[in-house]
C-alpha cells in the first residue's frame, strides 16, 4: 500500500478513514506558501469521500480565514441562495465537498480586491484531493480560477449562460461576491433559466 503521505493521488482502495484523517492533517499543516501570505497559513477545506457534489471555489476571504469555515460570509450567503440550500446541508461534507483553488487566504491587491490563489497550491494539492473524492457526480466551478483551471481560459459569464455545454460533469457559475450583483440584476436569464437548472441538477444528485 502507498504511504499515507505520498505525493501521488491515491487509488480508491486506499481511501480508508485513517488515510482521510492523515491526509486532512497533512493539508492543515501545509506551510508551502507561508512566505507569500499575509497571515499564518490556515487551509480551509471541507470534504468526505462520500460527497457527491464538489464546490470548486476561489480562495478563502478574511472572515473565512478567521472562522475556518468555507463560504462563511456574504458570498456564501449568496451562493446558498442560488442553490436554495440551508447551511446544514451546505456544510454536510458527506453530501457536498468544498475545495477552493487556493486553500488559504491570499491577501489583498495593492489597489483592492483579493489576490488570486497562488498557483502552486493547486499544483501541490488539487489532484491529490480529487483522488479522495471518487463519488463526485457534479462539480460547481465557481468563478474564473476554477473554471480556467478545469476548462481552459474563457469568460465566466458566457460559460454561466451556456452551462448546458458543460453538463453533466460541470456547472459553471460566477463568483458570488457583491461584484456579481450588478451583472445578475442586468441579466434576468440568470435567475429565470440558470438558477432553476442549477437547483434541479443539485436536487437530482442529492436525491431530494
mmCIF file of N, CA and C in Angstrom, residues 77-136:
data_model
loop_
_atom_site.group_PDB
_atom_site.id
_atom_site.type_symbol
_atom_site.label_atom_id
_atom_site.label_comp_id
_atom_site.label_asym_id
_atom_site.label_seq_id
_atom_site.Cartn_x
_atom_site.Cartn_y
_atom_site.Cartn_z
ATOM 1 N N UNK A 77 -23.538 33.307 1.579
ATOM 2 C CA UNK A 77 -24.987 33.520 1.668
ATOM 3 C C UNK A 77 -25.602 33.597 0.272
ATOM 4 N N UNK A 78 -24.933 34.301 -0.626
ATOM 5 C CA UNK A 78 -25.446 34.426 -1.992
ATOM 6 C C UNK A 78 -25.429 33.067 -2.701
ATOM 7 N N UNK A 79 -24.336 32.325 -2.542
ATOM 8 C CA UNK A 79 -24.253 31.013 -3.181
ATOM 9 C C UNK A 79 -25.333 30.076 -2.648
ATOM 10 N N UNK A 80 -25.552 30.086 -1.346
ATOM 11 C CA UNK A 80 -26.604 29.234 -0.777
ATOM 12 C C UNK A 80 -27.982 29.654 -1.271
ATOM 13 N N UNK A 81 -28.182 30.950 -1.487
ATOM 14 C CA UNK A 81 -29.455 31.413 -2.050
ATOM 15 C C UNK A 81 -29.624 30.903 -3.479
ATOM 16 N N UNK A 82 -28.552 30.958 -4.268
ATOM 17 C CA UNK A 82 -28.629 30.403 -5.630
ATOM 18 C C UNK A 82 -29.023 28.935 -5.584
ATOM 19 N N UNK A 83 -28.449 28.200 -4.647
ATOM 20 C CA UNK A 83 -28.700 26.762 -4.540
ATOM 21 C C UNK A 83 -30.009 26.442 -3.829
ATOM 22 N N UNK A 84 -30.594 27.445 -3.177
ATOM 23 C CA UNK A 84 -31.776 27.231 -2.333
ATOM 24 C C UNK A 84 -31.470 26.166 -1.279
ATOM 25 N N UNK A 85 -30.370 26.378 -0.584
ATOM 26 C CA UNK A 85 -29.840 25.367 0.328
ATOM 27 C C UNK A 85 -29.540 25.990 1.689
ATOM 28 N N UNK A 86 -29.936 25.305 2.752
ATOM 29 C CA UNK A 86 -29.626 25.821 4.084
ATOM 30 C C UNK A 86 -28.202 25.432 4.489
ATOM 31 N N UNK A 87 -27.741 26.018 5.572
ATOM 32 C CA UNK A 87 -26.356 25.810 5.989
ATOM 33 C C UNK A 87 -26.090 24.354 6.398
ATOM 34 N N UNK A 88 -27.077 23.708 6.989
ATOM 35 C CA UNK A 88 -26.841 22.341 7.461
ATOM 36 C C UNK A 88 -26.527 21.405 6.304
ATOM 37 N N UNK A 89 -27.236 21.536 5.190
ATOM 38 C CA UNK A 89 -26.941 20.700 4.025
ATOM 39 C C UNK A 89 -25.666 21.162 3.331
ATOM 40 N N UNK A 90 -25.502 22.468 3.226
ATOM 41 C CA UNK A 90 -24.332 23.025 2.549
ATOM 42 C C UNK A 90 -23.036 22.536 3.195
ATOM 43 N N UNK A 91 -23.038 22.422 4.518
ATOM 44 C CA UNK A 91 -21.828 22.009 5.237
ATOM 45 C C UNK A 91 -21.813 20.522 5.596
ATOM 46 N N UNK A 92 -22.752 19.758 5.039
ATOM 47 C CA UNK A 92 -22.739 18.310 5.236
ATOM 48 C C UNK A 92 -21.696 17.722 4.295
ATOM 49 N N UNK A 93 -20.525 17.444 4.815
ATOM 50 C CA UNK A 93 -19.409 17.036 3.961
ATOM 51 C C UNK A 93 -19.631 15.687 3.297
ATOM 52 N N UNK A 94 -20.572 14.899 3.806
ATOM 53 C CA UNK A 94 -20.869 13.626 3.155
ATOM 54 C C UNK A 94 -21.772 13.809 1.939
ATOM 55 N N UNK A 95 -22.276 15.016 1.770
ATOM 56 C CA UNK A 95 -23.074 15.353 0.592
ATOM 57 C C UNK A 95 -22.312 16.283 -0.354
ATOM 58 N N UNK A 96 -21.665 17.283 0.245
ATOM 59 C CA UNK A 96 -21.037 18.344 -0.545
ATOM 60 C C UNK A 96 -19.603 18.561 -0.085
ATOM 61 N N UNK A 97 -18.684 18.481 -1.018
ATOM 62 C CA UNK A 97 -17.278 18.798 -0.753
ATOM 63 C C UNK A 97 -17.010 20.236 -1.179
ATOM 64 N N UNK A 98 -16.255 20.963 -0.378
ATOM 65 C CA UNK A 98 -15.893 22.347 -0.694
ATOM 66 C C UNK A 98 -14.374 22.431 -0.727
ATOM 67 N N UNK A 99 -13.850 22.641 -1.926
ATOM 68 C CA UNK A 99 -12.399 22.641 -2.132
ATOM 69 C C UNK A 99 -12.022 23.837 -3.003
ATOM 70 N N UNK A 100 -11.537 24.932 -2.422
ATOM 71 C CA UNK A 100 -11.144 26.089 -3.231
ATOM 72 C C UNK A 100 -9.848 25.844 -3.984
ATOM 73 N N UNK A 101 -9.602 26.665 -4.993
ATOM 74 C CA UNK A 101 -8.362 26.549 -5.765
ATOM 75 C C UNK A 101 -7.149 26.912 -4.917
ATOM 76 N N UNK A 102 -7.324 27.877 -4.041
ATOM 77 C CA UNK A 102 -6.304 28.219 -3.051
ATOM 78 C C UNK A 102 -6.874 27.924 -1.677
ATOM 79 N N UNK A 103 -6.183 27.161 -0.866
ATOM 80 C CA UNK A 103 -6.744 26.705 0.400
ATOM 81 C C UNK A 103 -6.619 27.735 1.516
ATOM 82 N N UNK A 104 -5.747 28.729 1.354
ATOM 83 C CA UNK A 104 -5.524 29.750 2.380
ATOM 84 C C UNK A 104 -5.883 31.137 1.844
ATOM 85 N N UNK A 105 -6.149 32.048 2.766
ATOM 86 C CA UNK A 105 -6.432 33.435 2.391
ATOM 87 C C UNK A 105 -5.191 34.050 1.756
ATOM 88 N N UNK A 106 -5.296 34.563 0.512
ATOM 89 C CA UNK A 106 -4.104 35.035 -0.190
ATOM 90 C C UNK A 106 -3.733 36.490 0.059
ATOM 91 N N UNK A 107 -4.609 37.254 0.745
ATOM 92 C CA UNK A 107 -4.330 38.672 0.948
ATOM 93 C C UNK A 107 -4.988 39.530 -0.113
ATOM 94 N N UNK A 108 -4.703 40.843 -0.060
ATOM 95 C CA UNK A 108 -5.344 41.781 -0.979
ATOM 96 C C UNK A 108 -4.322 42.394 -1.931
ATOM 97 N N UNK A 109 -4.823 42.821 -3.074
ATOM 98 C CA UNK A 109 -4.000 43.508 -4.058
ATOM 99 C C UNK A 109 -3.780 44.954 -3.634
ATOM 100 N N UNK A 110 -2.722 45.602 -4.111
ATOM 101 C CA UNK A 110 -2.457 46.995 -3.729
ATOM 102 C C UNK A 110 -3.627 47.935 -4.017
ATOM 103 N N UNK A 111 -4.368 47.670 -5.090
ATOM 104 C CA UNK A 111 -5.489 48.543 -5.457
ATOM 105 C C UNK A 111 -6.834 48.006 -4.975
ATOM 106 N N UNK A 112 -6.800 47.005 -4.128
ATOM 107 C CA UNK A 112 -8.033 46.441 -3.591
ATOM 108 C C UNK A 112 -8.409 45.137 -4.257
ATOM 109 N N UNK A 113 -9.269 44.400 -3.595
ATOM 110 C CA UNK A 113 -9.650 43.091 -4.096
ATOM 111 C C UNK A 113 -8.670 42.024 -3.644
ATOM 112 N N UNK A 114 -9.163 40.817 -3.504
ATOM 113 C CA UNK A 114 -8.299 39.727 -3.042
ATOM 114 C C UNK A 114 -7.287 39.326 -4.106
ATOM 115 N N UNK A 115 -6.123 38.932 -3.653
ATOM 116 C CA UNK A 115 -5.132 38.371 -4.575
ATOM 117 C C UNK A 115 -5.641 37.048 -5.140
ATOM 118 N N UNK A 116 -5.161 36.678 -6.315
ATOM 119 C CA UNK A 116 -5.547 35.368 -6.855
ATOM 120 C C UNK A 116 -4.949 34.250 -6.019
ATOM 121 N N UNK A 117 -5.574 33.094 -6.021
ATOM 122 C CA UNK A 117 -4.978 31.974 -5.292
ATOM 123 C C UNK A 117 -3.626 31.609 -5.875
ATOM 124 N N UNK A 118 -2.616 31.375 -5.062
ATOM 125 C CA UNK A 118 -1.296 31.022 -5.595
ATOM 126 C C UNK A 118 -1.364 29.721 -6.384
ATOM 127 N N UNK A 119 -0.860 29.703 -7.609
ATOM 128 C CA UNK A 119 -0.997 28.509 -8.455
ATOM 129 C C UNK A 119 -0.324 27.274 -7.885
ATOM 130 N N UNK A 120 0.714 27.465 -7.070
ATOM 131 C CA UNK A 120 1.397 26.297 -6.521
ATOM 132 C C UNK A 120 0.509 25.511 -5.559
ATOM 133 N N UNK A 121 -0.530 26.171 -5.014
ATOM 134 C CA UNK A 121 -1.435 25.462 -4.109
ATOM 135 C C UNK A 121 -2.186 24.371 -4.869
ATOM 136 N N UNK A 122 -2.773 24.738 -6.002
ATOM 137 C CA UNK A 122 -3.483 23.739 -6.808
ATOM 138 C C UNK A 122 -2.530 22.668 -7.319
ATOM 139 N N UNK A 123 -1.330 23.088 -7.702
ATOM 140 C CA UNK A 123 -0.351 22.115 -8.203
ATOM 141 C C UNK A 123 0.020 21.095 -7.133
ATOM 142 N N UNK A 124 0.096 21.574 -5.901
ATOM 143 C CA UNK A 124 0.514 20.707 -4.803
ATOM 144 C C UNK A 124 -0.605 19.792 -4.320
ATOM 145 N N UNK A 125 -1.838 20.320 -4.270
ATOM 146 C CA UNK A 125 -2.893 19.603 -3.566
ATOM 147 C C UNK A 125 -4.050 19.102 -4.417
ATOM 148 N N UNK A 126 -4.388 19.805 -5.492
ATOM 149 C CA UNK A 126 -5.702 19.570 -6.092
ATOM 150 C C UNK A 126 -5.896 18.135 -6.598
ATOM 151 N N UNK A 127 -4.946 17.628 -7.353
ATOM 152 C CA UNK A 127 -5.109 16.282 -7.902
ATOM 153 C C UNK A 127 -5.216 15.248 -6.785
ATOM 154 N N UNK A 128 -4.452 15.448 -5.748
ATOM 155 C CA UNK A 128 -4.496 14.516 -4.617
ATOM 156 C C UNK A 128 -5.845 14.578 -3.907
ATOM 157 N N UNK A 129 -6.369 15.794 -3.711
ATOM 158 C CA UNK A 129 -7.676 15.924 -3.062
ATOM 159 C C UNK A 129 -8.752 15.251 -3.904
ATOM 160 N N UNK A 130 -8.736 15.501 -5.202
ATOM 161 C CA UNK A 130 -9.760 14.913 -6.070
ATOM 162 C C UNK A 130 -9.705 13.389 -6.050
ATOM 163 N N UNK A 131 -8.532 12.836 -5.837
ATOM 164 C CA UNK A 131 -8.427 11.375 -5.779
ATOM 165 C C UNK A 131 -9.107 10.809 -4.536
ATOM 166 N N UNK A 132 -9.363 11.667 -3.543
ATOM 167 C CA UNK A 132 -10.104 11.253 -2.358
ATOM 168 C C UNK A 132 -11.608 11.471 -2.515
ATOM 169 N N UNK A 133 -12.047 11.872 -3.696
ATOM 170 C CA UNK A 133 -13.464 12.173 -3.947
ATOM 171 C C UNK A 133 -13.987 11.334 -5.114
ATOM 172 N N UNK A 134 -14.086 10.021 -4.939
ATOM 173 C CA UNK A 134 -14.451 9.153 -6.055
ATOM 174 C C UNK A 134 -15.929 9.179 -6.422
ATOM 175 N N UNK A 135 -16.770 9.800 -5.585
ATOM 176 C CA UNK A 135 -18.213 9.752 -5.811
ATOM 177 C C UNK A 135 -18.805 11.049 -6.341
ATOM 178 N N UNK A 136 -17.954 11.997 -6.706
ATOM 179 C CA UNK A 136 -18.452 13.274 -7.219
ATOM 180 C C UNK A 136 -19.172 13.072 -8.552
#
